[in-house]
Structure formats: C-alpha cells, structure tokens
mmCIF file of C-alpha atoms in Angstrom:
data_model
loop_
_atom_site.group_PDB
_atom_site.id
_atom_site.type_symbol
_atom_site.label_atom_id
_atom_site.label_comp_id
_atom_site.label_asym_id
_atom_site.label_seq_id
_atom_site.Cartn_x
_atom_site.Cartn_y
_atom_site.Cartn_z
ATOM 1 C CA UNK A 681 231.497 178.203 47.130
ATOM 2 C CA UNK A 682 228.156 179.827 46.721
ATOM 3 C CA UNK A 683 225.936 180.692 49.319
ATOM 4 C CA UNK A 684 222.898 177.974 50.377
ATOM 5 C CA UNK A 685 220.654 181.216 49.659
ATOM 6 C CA UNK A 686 221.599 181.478 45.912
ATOM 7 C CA UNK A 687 220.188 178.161 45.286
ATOM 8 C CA UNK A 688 216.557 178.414 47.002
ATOM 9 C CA UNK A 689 213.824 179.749 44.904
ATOM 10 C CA UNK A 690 212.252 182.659 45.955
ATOM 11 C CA UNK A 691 208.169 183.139 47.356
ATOM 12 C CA UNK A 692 208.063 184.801 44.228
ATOM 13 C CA UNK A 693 208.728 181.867 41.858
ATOM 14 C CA UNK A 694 206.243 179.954 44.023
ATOM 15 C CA UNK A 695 203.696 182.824 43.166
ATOM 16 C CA UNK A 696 204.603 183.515 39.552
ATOM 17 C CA UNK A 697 204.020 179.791 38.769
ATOM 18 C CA UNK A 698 200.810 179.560 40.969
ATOM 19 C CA UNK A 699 199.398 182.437 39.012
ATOM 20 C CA UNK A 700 199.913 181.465 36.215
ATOM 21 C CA UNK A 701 198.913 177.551 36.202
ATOM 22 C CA UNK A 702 195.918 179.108 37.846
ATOM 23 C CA UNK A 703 195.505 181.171 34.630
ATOM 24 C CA UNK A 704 196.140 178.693 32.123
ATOM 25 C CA UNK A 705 193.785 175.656 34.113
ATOM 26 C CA UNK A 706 190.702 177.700 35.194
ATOM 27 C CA UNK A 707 188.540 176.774 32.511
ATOM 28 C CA UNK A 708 189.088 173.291 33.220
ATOM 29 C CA UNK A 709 188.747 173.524 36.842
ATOM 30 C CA UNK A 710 185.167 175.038 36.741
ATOM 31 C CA UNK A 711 183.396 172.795 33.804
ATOM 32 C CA UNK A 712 184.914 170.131 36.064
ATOM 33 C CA UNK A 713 183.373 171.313 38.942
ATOM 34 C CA UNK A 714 180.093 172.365 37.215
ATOM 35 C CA UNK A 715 179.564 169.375 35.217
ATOM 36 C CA UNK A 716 180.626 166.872 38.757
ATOM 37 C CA UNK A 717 177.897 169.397 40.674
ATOM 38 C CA UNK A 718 175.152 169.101 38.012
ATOM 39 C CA UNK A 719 175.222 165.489 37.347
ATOM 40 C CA UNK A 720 175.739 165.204 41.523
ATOM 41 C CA UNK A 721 172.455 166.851 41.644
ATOM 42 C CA UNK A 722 170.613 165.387 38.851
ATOM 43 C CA UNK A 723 171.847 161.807 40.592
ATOM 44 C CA UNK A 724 170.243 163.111 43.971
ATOM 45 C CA UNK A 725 167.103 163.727 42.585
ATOM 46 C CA UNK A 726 166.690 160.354 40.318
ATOM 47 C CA UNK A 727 167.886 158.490 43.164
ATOM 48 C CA UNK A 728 165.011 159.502 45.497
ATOM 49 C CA UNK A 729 162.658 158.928 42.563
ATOM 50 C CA UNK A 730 164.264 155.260 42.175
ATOM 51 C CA UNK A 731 163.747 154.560 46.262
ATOM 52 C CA UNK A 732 160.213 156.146 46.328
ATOM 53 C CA UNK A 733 159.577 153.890 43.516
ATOM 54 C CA UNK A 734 160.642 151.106 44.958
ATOM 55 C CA UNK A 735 158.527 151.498 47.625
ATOM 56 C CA UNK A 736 155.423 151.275 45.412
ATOM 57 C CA UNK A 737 156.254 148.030 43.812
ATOM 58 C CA UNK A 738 154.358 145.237 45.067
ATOM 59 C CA UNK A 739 154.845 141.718 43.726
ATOM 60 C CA UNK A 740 151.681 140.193 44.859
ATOM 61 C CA UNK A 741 151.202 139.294 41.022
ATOM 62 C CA UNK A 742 153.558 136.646 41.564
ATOM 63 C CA UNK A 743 151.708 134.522 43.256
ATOM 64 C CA UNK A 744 153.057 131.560 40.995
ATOM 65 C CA UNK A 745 156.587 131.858 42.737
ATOM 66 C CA UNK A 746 154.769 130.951 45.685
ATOM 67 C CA UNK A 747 154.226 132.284 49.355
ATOM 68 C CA UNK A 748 157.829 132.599 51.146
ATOM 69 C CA UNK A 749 159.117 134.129 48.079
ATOM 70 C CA UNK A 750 157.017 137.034 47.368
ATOM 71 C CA UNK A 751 157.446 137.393 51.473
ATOM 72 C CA UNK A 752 161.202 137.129 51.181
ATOM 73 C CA UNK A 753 160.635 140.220 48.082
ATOM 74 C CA UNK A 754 158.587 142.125 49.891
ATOM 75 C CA UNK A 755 160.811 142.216 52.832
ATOM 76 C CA UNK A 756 163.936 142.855 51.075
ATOM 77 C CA UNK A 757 162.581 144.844 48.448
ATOM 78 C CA UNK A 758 163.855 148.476 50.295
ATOM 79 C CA UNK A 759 167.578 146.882 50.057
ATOM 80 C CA UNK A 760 167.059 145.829 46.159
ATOM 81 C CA UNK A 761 166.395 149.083 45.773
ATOM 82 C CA UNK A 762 169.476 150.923 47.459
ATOM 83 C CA UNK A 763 171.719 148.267 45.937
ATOM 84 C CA UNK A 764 170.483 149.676 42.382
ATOM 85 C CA UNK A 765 171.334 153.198 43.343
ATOM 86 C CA UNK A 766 174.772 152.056 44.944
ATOM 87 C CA UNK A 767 175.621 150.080 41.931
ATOM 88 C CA UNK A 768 174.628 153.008 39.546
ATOM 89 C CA UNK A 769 176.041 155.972 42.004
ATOM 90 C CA UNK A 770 179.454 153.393 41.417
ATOM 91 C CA UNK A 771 178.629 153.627 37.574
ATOM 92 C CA UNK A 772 178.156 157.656 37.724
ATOM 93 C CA UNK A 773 181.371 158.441 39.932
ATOM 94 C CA UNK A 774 183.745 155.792 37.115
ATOM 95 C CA UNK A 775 182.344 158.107 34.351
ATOM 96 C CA UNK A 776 182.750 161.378 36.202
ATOM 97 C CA UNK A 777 186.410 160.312 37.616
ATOM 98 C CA UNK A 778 187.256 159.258 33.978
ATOM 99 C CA UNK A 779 185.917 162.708 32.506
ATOM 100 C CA UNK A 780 187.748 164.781 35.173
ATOM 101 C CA UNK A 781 191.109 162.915 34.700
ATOM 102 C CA UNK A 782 190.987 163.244 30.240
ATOM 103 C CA UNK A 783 190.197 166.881 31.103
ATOM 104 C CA UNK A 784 193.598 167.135 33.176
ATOM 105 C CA UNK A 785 195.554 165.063 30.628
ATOM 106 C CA UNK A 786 194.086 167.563 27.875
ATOM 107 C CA UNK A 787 194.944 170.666 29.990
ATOM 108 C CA UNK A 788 198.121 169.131 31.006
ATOM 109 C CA UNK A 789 198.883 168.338 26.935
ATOM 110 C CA UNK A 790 198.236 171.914 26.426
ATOM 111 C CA UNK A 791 201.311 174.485 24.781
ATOM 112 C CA UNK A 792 201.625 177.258 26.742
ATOM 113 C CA UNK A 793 202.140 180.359 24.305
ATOM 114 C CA UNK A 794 205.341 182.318 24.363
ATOM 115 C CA UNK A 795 203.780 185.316 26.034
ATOM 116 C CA UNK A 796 203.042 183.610 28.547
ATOM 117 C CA UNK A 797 205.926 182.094 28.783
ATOM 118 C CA UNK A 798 207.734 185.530 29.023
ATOM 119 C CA UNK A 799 205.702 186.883 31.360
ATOM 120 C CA UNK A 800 206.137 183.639 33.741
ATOM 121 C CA UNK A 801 210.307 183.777 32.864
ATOM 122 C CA UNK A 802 210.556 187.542 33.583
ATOM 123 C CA UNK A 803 209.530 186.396 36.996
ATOM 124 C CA UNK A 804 211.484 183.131 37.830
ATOM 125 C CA UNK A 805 214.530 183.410 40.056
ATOM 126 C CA UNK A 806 217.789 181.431 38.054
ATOM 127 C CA UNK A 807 216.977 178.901 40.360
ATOM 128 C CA UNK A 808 213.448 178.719 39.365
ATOM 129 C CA UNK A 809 214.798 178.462 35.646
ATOM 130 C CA UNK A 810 217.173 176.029 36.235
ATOM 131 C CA UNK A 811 214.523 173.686 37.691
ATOM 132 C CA UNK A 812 211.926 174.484 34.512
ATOM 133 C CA UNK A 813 214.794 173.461 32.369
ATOM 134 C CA UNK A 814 215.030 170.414 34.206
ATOM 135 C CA UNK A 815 212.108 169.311 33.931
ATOM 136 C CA UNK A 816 211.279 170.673 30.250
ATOM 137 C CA UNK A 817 213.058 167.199 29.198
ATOM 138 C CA UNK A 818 213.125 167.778 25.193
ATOM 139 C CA UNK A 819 213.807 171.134 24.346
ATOM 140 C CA UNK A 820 211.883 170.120 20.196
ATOM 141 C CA UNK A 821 209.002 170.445 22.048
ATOM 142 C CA UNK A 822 207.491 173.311 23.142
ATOM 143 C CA UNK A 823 206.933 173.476 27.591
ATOM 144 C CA UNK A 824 203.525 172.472 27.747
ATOM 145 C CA UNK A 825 201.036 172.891 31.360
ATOM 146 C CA UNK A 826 202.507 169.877 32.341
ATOM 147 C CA UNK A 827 205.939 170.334 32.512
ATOM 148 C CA UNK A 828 204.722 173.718 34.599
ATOM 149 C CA UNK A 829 202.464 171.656 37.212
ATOM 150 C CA UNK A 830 206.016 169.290 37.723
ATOM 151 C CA UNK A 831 207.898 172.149 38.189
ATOM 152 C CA UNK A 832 205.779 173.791 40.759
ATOM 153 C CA UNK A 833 206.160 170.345 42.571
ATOM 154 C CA UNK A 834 209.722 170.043 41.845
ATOM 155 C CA UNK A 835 210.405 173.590 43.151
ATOM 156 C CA UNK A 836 208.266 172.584 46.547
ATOM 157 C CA UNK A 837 210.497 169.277 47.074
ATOM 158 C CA UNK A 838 214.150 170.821 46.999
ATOM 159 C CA UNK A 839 214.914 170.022 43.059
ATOM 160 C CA UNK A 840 216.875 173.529 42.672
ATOM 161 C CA UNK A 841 218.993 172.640 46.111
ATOM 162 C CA UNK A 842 219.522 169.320 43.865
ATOM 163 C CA UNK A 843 220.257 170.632 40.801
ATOM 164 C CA UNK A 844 222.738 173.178 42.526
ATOM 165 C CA UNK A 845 224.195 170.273 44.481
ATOM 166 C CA UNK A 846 225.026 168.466 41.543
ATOM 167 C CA UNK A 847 226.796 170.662 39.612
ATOM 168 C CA UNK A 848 228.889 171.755 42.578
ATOM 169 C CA UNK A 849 229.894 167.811 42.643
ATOM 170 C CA UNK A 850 230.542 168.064 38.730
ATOM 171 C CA UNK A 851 232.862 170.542 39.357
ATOM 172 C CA UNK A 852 234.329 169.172 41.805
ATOM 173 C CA UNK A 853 234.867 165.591 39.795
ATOM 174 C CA UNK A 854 236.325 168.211 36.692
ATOM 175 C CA UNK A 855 234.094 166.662 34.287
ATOM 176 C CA UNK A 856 231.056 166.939 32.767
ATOM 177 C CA UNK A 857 227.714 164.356 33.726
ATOM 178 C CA UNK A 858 227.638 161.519 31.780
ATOM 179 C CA UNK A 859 224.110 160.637 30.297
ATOM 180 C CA UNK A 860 222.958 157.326 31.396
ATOM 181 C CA UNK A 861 221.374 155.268 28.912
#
C-alpha cells in the first residue's frame, strides 16, 4: 500500500493555486472594491444631504389636514426621513451585491489560457492534479477560474485523501467505478 504522505498535497500546491487565482481575479477584486467604496461614499454624503433636508421641511402649509396632523408630521418627520435613507441604503446594497456577484460569475466563466495553465501544472503535486481533474468535470471544455477556485477548496477539505481512498477500494473490488446515472 502507499504511504498516507503520497496522497496529501503539498504547501506548495496550496501556494501555486493561491498565486495564481490571485493573478487571474485581481482585476475583479479591485473594480469591486473601488466601485462598492465610491458609491459607499457618494451614499454617505447624499444621505446627510437627505437628513439635513429633512430637517428644513416644515409642513405648516398644510393647515387644511388640520392641527394634530401637521403636529403628528412635525414630530415624526426626523424618522420619515431615516426610513427614506434605510429603504434606499437597502436599494443601493441589492444593486451593489448583485454587481459584485455577475462580476464573480464572469470571472469565474473565464478560460484560463494554456500558459497559465502550464505554469500552474508544472507546480501541482500528482495529488494536486488528480484533484483538478476531478473537478475539471468535462474535459470538451477548456478549465475555466472556476473549476480552479473548487479545486483550491477541494484540496483544503481532504478531496485528494478521497480520491486516493477510492481507488485503493477499486482495486481492491478488481473492477473499475461504475458511473452512476
């Protein structure tokens, strides 16, 4: 049998696949983090205009409404107020989540060229490999960001111990798996 050692990926693979997810997402990290930063502060500033305005509004012209309600207005105008900016921080933060996450699906989408590729494989342990191939589900296609993000996670939960695992029971069984439908 082999050795539980064989079967571990090495801090390297870790590394090698760090590095270069790093490389191939940075663009997408900063405009993300630029554009959430800029609006963030754009937000801050309106928002204190929409409050100070608030406090200037006075609905004495509404005298037709009557007494107790311009009273009840004026004394819950502040909150009126705050629940606009809550509602529309809401508003901003859906937009900004949903711009954020189609950035990540288009990185994520993204072919990773074969240089890259050959850089990243010269570095990956067999273990490492084994786990990319696992995950790298239809070999028509070419490995995309994606498929390197899930094998970064793969590699951190034990899928190469798994992968080795099974095999060792296929051979052990004397047959090869069986696809399931």
């Amino acid at each position: 049998m082999k050795t539980e050692s064989t079967h571990q990926p090495t801090p390297r693979d870790f590394s090698a696949l760090r590095n270069t997810l790093l490389k191939l997402t940075a663009t997408h990290k900063i405009i993300c983090t630029v554009v959430v930063v800029v609006v963030a502060l754009v937000w801050y500033y309106l928002l204190q205009r929409v409050v100070a305005f608030g406090h200037t509004v006075d609905y004495t012209g509404l005298e037709v409404l009557g007494g107790p309600t311009i009273e009840f207005l004026n004394r819950y105008n502040p909150y009126f107020w705050w629940a606009l900016v809550a509602l529309c921080t809401l508003i901003i933060a859906y937009f900004l989540i949903n711009f954020v996450r189609a950035g990540r699906k288009r990185v994520n989408a993204q072919v990773v060229t074969t240089n890259t590729m050959q850089a990243l494989v010269a570095q990956l342990s067999e273990p490492a490999k084994d786990v990319l191939r696992w995950v790298w589900d239809n070999p028509r296609e070419p490995i995309t960001v994606g498929d390197l993000q899930q094998t970064s996670r793969e590699l951190r939960n034990g899928r190469a111990q798994k992968i080795a695992t099974s095999r060792e029971h296929v051979q052990l069984l004397g047959s090869s798996p069986v696809d399931a439908p």
